Coordinates of C-alpha atoms in Angstrom, one line a residue:
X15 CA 7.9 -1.3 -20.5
X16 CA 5.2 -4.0 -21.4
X17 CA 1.8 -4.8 -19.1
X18 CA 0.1 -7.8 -17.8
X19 CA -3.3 -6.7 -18.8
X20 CA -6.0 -9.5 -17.7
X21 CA -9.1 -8.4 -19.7
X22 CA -12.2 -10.8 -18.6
X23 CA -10.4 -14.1 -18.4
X24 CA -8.1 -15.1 -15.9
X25 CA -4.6 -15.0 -16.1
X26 CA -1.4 -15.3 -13.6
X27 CA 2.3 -14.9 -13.5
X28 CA 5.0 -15.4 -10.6
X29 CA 7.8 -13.6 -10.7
X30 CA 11.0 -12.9 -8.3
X31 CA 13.3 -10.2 -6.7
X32 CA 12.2 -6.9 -8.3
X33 CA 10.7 -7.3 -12.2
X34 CA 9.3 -5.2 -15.0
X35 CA 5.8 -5.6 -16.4
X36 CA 4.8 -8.7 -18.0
X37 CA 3.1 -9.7 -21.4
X38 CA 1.2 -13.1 -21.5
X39 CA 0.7 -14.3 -25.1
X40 CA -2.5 -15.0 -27.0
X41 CA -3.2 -18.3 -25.3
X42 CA -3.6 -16.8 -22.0
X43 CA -6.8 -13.9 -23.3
X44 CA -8.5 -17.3 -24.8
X45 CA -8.7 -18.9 -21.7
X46 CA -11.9 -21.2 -21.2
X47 CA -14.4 -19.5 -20.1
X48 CA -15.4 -22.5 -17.6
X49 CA -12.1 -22.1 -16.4
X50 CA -12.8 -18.0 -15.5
X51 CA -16.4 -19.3 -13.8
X52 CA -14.7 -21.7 -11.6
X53 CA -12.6 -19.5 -10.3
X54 CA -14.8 -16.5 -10.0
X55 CA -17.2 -19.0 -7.8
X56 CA -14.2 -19.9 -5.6
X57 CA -13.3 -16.7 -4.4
X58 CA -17.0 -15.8 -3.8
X59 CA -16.5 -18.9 -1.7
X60 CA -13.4 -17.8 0.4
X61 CA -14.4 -14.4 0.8
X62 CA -17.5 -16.0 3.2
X63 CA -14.9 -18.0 5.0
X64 CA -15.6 -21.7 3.1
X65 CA -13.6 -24.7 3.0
X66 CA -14.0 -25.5 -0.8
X67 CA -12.3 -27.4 -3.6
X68 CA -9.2 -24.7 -4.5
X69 CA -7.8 -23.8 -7.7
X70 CA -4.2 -22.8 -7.2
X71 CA -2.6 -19.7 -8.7
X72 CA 0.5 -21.2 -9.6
X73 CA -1.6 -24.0 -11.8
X74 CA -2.6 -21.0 -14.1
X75 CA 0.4 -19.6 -15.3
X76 CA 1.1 -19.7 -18.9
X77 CA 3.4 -17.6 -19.4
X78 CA 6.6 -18.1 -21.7
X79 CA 8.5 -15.5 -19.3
X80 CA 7.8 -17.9 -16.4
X81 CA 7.8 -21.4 -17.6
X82 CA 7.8 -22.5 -13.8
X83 CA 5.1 -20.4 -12.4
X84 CA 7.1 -19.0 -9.8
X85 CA 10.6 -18.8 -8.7
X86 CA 12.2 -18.6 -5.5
X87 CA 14.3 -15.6 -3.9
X88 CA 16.9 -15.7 -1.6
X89 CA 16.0 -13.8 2.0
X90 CA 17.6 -13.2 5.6
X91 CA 15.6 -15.9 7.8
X92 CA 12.6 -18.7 7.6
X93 CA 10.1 -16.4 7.2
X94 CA 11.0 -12.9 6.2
X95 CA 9.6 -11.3 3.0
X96 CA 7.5 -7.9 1.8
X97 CA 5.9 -8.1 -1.3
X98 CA 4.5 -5.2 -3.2
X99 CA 3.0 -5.4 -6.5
X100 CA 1.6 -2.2 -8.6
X101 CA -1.9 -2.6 -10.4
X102 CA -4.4 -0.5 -12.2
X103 CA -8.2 -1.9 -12.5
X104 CA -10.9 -0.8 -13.8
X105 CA -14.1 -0.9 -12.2
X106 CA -16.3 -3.5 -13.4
X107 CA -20.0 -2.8 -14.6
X108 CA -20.9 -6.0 -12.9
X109 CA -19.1 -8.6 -11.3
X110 CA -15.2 -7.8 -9.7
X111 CA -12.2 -8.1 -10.3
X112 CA -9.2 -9.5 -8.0
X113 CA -5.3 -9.1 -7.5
X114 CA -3.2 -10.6 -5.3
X115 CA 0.5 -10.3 -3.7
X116 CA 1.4 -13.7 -2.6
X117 CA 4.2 -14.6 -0.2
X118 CA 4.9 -18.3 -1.0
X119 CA 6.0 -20.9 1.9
X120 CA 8.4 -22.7 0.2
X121 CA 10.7 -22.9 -3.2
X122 CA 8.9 -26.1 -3.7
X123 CA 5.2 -26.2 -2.8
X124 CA 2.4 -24.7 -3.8
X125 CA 1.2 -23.2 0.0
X126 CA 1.5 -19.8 0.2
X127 CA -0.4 -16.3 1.9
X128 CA -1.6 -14.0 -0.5
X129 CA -3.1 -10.0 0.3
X130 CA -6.1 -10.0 -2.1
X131 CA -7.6 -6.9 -3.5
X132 CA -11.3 -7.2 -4.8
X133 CA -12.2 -4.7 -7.1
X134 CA -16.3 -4.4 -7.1
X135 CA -18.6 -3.2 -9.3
X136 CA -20.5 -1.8 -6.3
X137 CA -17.4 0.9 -6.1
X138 CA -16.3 -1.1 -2.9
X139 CA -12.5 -2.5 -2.6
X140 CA -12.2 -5.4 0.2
X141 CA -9.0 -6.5 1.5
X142 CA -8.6 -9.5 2.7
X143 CA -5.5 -12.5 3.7
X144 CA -5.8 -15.6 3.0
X145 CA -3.7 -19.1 3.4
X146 CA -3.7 -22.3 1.5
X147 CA -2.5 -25.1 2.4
X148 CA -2.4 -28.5 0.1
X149 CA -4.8 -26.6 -2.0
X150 CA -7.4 -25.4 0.4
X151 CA -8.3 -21.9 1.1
X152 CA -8.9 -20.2 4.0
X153 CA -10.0 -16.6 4.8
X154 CA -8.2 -15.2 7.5
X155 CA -9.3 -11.6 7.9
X156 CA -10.3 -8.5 5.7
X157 CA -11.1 -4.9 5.9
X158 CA -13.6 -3.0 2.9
X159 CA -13.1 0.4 2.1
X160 CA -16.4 2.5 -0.4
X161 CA -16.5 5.2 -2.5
X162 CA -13.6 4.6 -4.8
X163 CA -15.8 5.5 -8.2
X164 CA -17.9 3.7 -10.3
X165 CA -18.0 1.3 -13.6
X166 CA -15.3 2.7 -15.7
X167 CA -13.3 4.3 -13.0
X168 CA -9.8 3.6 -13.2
X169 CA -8.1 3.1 -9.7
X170 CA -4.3 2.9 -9.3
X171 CA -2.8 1.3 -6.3
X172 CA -0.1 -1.0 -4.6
X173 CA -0.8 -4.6 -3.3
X174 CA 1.4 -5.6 -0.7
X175 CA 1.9 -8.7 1.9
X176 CA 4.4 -9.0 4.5
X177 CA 5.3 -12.2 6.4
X178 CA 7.7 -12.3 9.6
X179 CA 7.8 -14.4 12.5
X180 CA 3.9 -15.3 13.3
X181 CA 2.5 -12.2 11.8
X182 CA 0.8 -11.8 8.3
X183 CA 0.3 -8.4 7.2
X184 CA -1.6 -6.9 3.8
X185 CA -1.8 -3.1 3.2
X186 CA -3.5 -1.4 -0.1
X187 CA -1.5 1.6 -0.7
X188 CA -2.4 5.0 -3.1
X189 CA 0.4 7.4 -3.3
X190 CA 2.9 5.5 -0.8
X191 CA -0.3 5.5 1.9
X192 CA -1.9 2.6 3.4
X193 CA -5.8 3.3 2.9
X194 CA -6.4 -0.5 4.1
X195 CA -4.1 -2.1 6.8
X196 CA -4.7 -5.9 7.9
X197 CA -3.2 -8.2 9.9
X198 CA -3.2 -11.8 11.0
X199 CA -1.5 -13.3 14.0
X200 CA -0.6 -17.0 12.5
X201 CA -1.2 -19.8 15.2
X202 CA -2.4 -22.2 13.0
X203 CA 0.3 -22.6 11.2
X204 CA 3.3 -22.0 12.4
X205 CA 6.1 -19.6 10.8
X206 CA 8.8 -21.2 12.1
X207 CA 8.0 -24.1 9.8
X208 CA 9.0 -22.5 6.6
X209 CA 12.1 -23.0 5.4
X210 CA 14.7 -20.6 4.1
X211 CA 14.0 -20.0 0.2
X212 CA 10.5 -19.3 0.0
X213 CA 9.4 -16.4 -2.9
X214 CA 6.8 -14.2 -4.3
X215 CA 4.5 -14.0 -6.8
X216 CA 1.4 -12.1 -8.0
X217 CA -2.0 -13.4 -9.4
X218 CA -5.2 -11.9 -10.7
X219 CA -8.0 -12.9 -12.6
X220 CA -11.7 -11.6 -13.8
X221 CA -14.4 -13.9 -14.2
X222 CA -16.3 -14.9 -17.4
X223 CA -19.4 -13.5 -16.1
X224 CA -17.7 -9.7 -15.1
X225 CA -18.1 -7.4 -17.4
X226 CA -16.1 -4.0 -18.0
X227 CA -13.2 -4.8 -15.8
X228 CA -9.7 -5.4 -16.6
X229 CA -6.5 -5.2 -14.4
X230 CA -3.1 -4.4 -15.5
X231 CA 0.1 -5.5 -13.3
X232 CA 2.6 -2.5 -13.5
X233 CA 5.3 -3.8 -12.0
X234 CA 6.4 -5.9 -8.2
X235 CA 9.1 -6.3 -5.8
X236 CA 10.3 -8.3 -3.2
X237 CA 12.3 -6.6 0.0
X238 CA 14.5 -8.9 1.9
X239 CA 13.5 -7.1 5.5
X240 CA 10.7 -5.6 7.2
X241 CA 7.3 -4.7 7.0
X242 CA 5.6 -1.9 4.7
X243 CA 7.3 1.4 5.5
X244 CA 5.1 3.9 3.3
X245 CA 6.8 6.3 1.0
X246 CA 10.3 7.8 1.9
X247 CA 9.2 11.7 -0.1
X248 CA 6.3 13.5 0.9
X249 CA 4.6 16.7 -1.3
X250 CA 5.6 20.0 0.1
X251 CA 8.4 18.7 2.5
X252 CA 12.2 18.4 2.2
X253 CA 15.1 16.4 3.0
X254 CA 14.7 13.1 5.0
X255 CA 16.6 14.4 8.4
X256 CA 15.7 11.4 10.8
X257 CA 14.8 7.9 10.2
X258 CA 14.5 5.1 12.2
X259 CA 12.9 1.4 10.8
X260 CA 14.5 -0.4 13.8
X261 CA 15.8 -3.0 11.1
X262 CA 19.8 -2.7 11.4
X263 CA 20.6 -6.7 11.9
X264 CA 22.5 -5.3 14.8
X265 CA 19.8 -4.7 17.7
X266 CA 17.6 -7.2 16.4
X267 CA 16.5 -9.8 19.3
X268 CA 18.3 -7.2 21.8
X269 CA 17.7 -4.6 24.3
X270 CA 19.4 -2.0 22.0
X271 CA 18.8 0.7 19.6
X272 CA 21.1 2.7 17.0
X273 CA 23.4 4.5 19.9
X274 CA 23.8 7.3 17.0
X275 CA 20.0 8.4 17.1
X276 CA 18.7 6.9 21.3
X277 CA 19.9 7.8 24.4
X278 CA 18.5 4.8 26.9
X279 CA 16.7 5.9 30.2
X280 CA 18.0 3.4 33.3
X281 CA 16.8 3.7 36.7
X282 CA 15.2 7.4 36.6
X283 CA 11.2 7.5 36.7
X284 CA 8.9 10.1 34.9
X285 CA 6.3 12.3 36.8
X286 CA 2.9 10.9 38.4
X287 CA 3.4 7.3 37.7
X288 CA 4.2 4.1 39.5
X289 CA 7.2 2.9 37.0
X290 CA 11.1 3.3 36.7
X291 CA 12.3 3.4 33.4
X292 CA 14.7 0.2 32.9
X293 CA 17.0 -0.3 29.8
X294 CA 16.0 -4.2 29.5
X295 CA 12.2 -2.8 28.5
X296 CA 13.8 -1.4 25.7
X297 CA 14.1 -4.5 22.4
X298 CA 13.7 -4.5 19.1
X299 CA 12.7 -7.3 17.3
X300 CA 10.9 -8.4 14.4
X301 CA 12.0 -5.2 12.6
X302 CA 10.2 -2.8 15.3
X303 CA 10.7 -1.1 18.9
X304 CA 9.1 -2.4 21.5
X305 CA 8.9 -0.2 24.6
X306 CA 7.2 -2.3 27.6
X307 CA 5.9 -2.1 31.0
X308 CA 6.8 -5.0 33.2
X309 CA 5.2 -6.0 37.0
X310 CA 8.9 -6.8 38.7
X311 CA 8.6 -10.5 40.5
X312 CA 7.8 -10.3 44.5
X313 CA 11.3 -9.4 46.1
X314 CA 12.6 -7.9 42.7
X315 CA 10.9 -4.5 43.1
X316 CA 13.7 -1.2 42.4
X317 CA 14.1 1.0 45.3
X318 CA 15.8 4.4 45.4
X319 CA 16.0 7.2 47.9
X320 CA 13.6 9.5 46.4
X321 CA 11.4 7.1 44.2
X322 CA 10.3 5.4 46.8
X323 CA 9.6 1.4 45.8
X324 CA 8.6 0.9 41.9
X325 CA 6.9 -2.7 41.5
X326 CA 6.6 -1.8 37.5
X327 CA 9.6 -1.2 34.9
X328 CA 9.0 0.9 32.2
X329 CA 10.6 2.3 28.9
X330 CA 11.8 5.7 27.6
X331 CA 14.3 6.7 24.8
X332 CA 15.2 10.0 23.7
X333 CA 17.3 11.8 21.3
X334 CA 18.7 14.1 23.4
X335 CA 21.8 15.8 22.7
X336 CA 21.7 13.6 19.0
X337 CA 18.7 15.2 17.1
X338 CA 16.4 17.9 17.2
X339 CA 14.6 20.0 14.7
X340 CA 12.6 23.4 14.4
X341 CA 10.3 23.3 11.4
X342 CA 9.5 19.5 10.5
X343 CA 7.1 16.6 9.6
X344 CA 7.4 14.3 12.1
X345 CA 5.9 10.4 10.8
X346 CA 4.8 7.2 13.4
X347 CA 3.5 4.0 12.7
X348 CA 3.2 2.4 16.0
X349 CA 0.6 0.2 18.1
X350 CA -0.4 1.4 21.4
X351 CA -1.5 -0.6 24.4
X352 CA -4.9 0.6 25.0
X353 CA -7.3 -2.0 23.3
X354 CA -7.6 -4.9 26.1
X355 CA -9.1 -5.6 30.2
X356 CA -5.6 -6.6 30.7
X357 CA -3.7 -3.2 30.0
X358 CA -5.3 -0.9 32.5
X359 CA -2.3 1.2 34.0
X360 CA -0.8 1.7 30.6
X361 CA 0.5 5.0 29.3
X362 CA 2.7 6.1 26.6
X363 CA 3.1 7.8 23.1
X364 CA 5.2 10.0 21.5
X365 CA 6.1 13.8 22.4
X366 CA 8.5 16.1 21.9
X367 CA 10.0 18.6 23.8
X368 CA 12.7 21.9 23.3
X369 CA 16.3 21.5 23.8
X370 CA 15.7 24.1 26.0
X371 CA 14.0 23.3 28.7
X372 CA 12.9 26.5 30.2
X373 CA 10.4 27.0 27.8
X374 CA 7.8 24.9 28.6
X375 CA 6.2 24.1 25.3
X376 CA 5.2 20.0 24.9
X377 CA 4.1 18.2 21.7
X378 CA 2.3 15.1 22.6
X379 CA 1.9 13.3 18.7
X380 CA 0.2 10.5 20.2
X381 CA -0.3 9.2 24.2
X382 CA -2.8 6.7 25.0
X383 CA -4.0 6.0 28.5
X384 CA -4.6 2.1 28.4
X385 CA -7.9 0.5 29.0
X386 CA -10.1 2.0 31.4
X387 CA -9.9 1.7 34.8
X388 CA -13.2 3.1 36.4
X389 CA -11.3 6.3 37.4
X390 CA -13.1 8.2 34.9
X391 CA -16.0 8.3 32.3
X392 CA -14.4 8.6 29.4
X393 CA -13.9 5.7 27.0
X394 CA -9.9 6.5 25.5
X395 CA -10.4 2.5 24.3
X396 CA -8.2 2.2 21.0
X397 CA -7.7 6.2 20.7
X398 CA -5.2 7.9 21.8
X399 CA -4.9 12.2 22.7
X400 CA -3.1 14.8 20.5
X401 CA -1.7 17.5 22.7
X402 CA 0.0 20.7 22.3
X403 CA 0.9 21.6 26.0
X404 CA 1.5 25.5 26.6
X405 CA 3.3 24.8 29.9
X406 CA 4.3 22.1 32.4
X407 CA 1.2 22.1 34.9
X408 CA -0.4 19.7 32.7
X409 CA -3.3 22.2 32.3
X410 CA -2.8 25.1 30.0
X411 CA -3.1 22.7 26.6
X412 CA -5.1 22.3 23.2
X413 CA -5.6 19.1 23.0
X414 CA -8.2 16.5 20.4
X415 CA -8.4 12.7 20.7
X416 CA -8.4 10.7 17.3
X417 CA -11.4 9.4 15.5
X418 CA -12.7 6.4 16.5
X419 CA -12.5 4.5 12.9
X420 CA -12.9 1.0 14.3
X421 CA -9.2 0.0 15.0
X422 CA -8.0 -2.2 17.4
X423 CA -4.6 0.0 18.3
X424 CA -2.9 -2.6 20.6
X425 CA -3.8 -5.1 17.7
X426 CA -2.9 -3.4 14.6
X427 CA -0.4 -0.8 13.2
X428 CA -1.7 2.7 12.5
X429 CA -0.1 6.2 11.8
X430 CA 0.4 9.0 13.4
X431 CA 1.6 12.7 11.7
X432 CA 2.5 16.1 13.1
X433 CA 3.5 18.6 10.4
X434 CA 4.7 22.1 12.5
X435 CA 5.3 25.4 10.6
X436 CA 6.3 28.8 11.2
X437 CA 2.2 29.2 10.5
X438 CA 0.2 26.3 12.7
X439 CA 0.8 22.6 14.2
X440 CA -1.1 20.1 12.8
X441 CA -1.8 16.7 13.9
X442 CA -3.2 13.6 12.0
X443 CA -4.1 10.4 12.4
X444 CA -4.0 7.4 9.5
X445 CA -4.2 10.6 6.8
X446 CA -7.4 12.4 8.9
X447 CA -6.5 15.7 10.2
X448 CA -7.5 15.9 14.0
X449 CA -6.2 19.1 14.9
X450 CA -4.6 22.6 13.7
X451 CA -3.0 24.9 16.2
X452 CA -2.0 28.2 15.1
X453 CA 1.6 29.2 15.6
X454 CA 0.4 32.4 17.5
X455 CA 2.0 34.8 20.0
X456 CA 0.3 32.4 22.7
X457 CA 2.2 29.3 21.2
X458 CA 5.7 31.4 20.8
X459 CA 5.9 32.2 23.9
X460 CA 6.0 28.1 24.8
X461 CA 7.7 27.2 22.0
X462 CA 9.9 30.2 19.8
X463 CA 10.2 29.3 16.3
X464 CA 14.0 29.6 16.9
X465 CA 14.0 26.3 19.4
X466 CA 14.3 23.1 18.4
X467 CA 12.7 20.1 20.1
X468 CA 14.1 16.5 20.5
X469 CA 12.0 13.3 20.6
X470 CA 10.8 11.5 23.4
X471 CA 8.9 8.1 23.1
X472 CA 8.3 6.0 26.5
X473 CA 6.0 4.6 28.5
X474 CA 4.8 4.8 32.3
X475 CA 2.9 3.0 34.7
X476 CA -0.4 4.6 35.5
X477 CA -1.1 7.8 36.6
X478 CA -3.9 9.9 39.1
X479 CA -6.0 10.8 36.3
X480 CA -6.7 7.8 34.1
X481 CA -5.7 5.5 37.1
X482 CA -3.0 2.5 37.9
X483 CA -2.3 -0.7 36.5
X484 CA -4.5 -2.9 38.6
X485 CA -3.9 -7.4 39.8
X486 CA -5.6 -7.9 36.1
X487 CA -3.4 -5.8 34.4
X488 CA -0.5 -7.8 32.3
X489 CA 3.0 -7.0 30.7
X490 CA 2.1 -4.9 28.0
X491 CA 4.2 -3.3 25.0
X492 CA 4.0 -0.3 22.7
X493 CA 5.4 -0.9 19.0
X494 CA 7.0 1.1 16.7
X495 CA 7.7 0.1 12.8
X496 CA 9.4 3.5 12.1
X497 CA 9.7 7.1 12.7
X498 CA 10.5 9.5 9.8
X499 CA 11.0 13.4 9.8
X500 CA 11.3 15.7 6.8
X501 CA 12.7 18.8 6.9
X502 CA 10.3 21.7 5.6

């Protein structure tokens, strides 16, 4: 297999579907140098948010494999595409060097979002979105991420861009991973504008005064559906024995899930909480779950014998009766309501409890309490609690809330892992371990190796403790992109 190596000039290719490595000819490594400059002093340009004079990507390509500069691939809807391109850089001396995945609007135009991934001297990697449109750029959002080695270092990693609906999403990936998630809500522009037929392509370049650097393009493909779903084989783990990516055409736009894998809640409430659990909070759409929590209009509230009145509908699937599992990695990348004034009251996550229901053993993965309420002094804005609960009282736990690492959980996607063994439980959060529970005589007595436990993921309307959704508080939903468990 041949490489796109882009040693200190600039160089770019477009490609479709799913392609091998590229070679550019000699034309492309004797670039003009004032060609390099100019484009090394845009990006310096975008990256601080400018509206400058653009050079387009698709302008630069020289490339006898891709006359055209780009070419179009067929997907499922306007606006519906995950790229992921593979690159190796070197780190520069002085100077950077950039890559980008690009998702393009249309078959016929040269506007299109790209991920970018600056490589910097400094041993920094930014990533950063950006749009152009009739040749302008603008920076939309980015994330930097230190420490990755310096001049000389060689770093290997995956570039990739997804566009759906409104959203723009770019994640830099080692090993399957996302290290560096962003993500831009399009208003601006509108999605729905695109027409069917837009493509991919990748672009990088170094500029003439960089020195040291180099960037090869390994290989990149283009996915008809979904957003980045991180790698489907993990070290040390098995089989692949549940997955869920909410993307079967179809449930999409509808208040269903697989019936193989969910069992729906209707009209039964959880404990402590103002909510009832009602199968029309349960959708999926845009490729993900949504679980939400609704205020029921005056005169529409749901009353039962022993519930009492609920004014709020909630959401709660479970696999029940469908899937359980002893020894496992269990995987989440979800968004939480917990980030915003207007979500006080909110609750949810994702636990897991035995099949057999007289041991009293509960693995909470991931349940966060909404935005505070005043009720207590704790701050659980944007983090949500790891729990291993010895019993039902709600007191007898070990439990550890994640890091806060600057997210913005209702906002943004993040991951959550729980990896239990006939040694410990161990919970993580975006690849950080936050806890480590030993599988002791304590923990066997709540939860014997020999039970399996089935999965629960809901949400619920307040609560005592972290207090009740309040006159501000709003509709709110909890997202799910996809749960995966491995066998060990």
């Amino acid at each position: 297999m041949s490489a796109l190596a882009l040693t200190r000039h600039s160089a770019l290719f477009g490609v479709a579907t799913t392609v091998s490595a590229l070679t550019l000819g000699s034309s492309i490594a004797a670039a003009p140098r004032s060609y390099a400059a100019e484009a090394s002093r845009t990006r310096d340009q975008i990256i601080r948010g400018k509206d400058v004079s653009y050079i387009n990507p698709f302008q630069w390509v020289r490339s006898a494999d891709a006359p055209r500069g780009f070419f179009p691939v067929a997907i499922k809807g306007s606006a519906d595409q995950l790229i992921t391109t593979d690159y190796t850089a070197t780190v520069p001396s002085s100077g950077d060097v950039q890559a980008r995945a690009i998702a393009r609007r249309t078959a016929d135009s040269s506007d299109f979002y790209a991920a970018v991934a600056t490589v910097q001297s400094s041993g920094t990697i930014l990533l950063s979105i950006e749009r152009v449109m009739n040749e302008r750029p603008a920076y939309l959002t980015g994330k930097s991420l230190s420490g990755i080695g310096g001049a000389g270092t060689k770093v290997h990693f995956e570039l990739s861009i997804r566009v759906r609906s409104n959203v723009v999403e770019g994640a830099l990936l080692v090993d399957g991973r996302p290290l560096l998630v962003v993500t831009h809500e399009e208003t601006a522009v509108p999605m729905s504008a695109t027409p069917a037929g837009v493509g991919t392509g990748a672009a990088g370049f170094i500029g003439s005064s960089t020195v040291g650097g180099s960037l090869v393009m390994n290989s990149q493909r283009a996915e008809e559906f979904g957003s980045f779903r991180g790698a489907k084989t993990v070290a040390g783990w098995g089989k692949l024995i549940f997955e869920d990516d909410f993307d079967d055409v179809r449930y999409q736009g509808t208040a269903n899930v697989d019936p193989t894998k969910w069992n729906i809640r209707h009209r039964d409430w959880s404990n402590h909480d103002i909510g009832v659990n009602d199968r029309n909070n349960v959708r999926v759409a845009d490729s993900a779950l949504e679980l939400w929590t609704t205020h029921y209009p005056e005169g529409q509230e749901v009353t039962g014998t022993r519930m009492g009145t609920r004014e709020w509908g909630t959401a709660y699937i479970d696999s029940i009766g469908k899937f359980s599992a002893k020894f496992f990695r269990a995987e989440i990348r979800m968004r939480t309501p917990n980030s915003h004034p207007d979500q006080k009251g909110a609750w949810g996550g994702l636990w897991f409890r035995p099949d057999n229901t007289r041991f009293g053993g509960e693995i909470d993965v991931a349940e966060n309490f909404g935005y505070p309420t005043g009720t207590q002094r704790f701050n659980q804005t944007n983090i949500a609690e790891s729990t291993f609960h010895y019993d039902q009282t709600g007191h007898n736990k070990y439990n550890r809330w994640q890091p806060k690492l600057g997210q913005q959980s209702s906002d943004e996607y993040h991951i959550w892992v729980i990896e239990r063994t006939a040694t410990d439980l161990v919970y993580s959060f975006d690849g950080v371990e936050i806890a480590r529970i030993p599988n002791d005589d304590k923990f066997k007595a709540a939860l014997p190796d020999s039970e399996p436990v089935n999965i629960r993921l809901n949400t619920q309307a307040g609560n005592n403790f972290w207090g009740f959704p309040t006159d501000a508080t709003a509709d709110h939903v909890l997202k799910v992109d996809y749960l995966r468990i491995w066998a060990k």
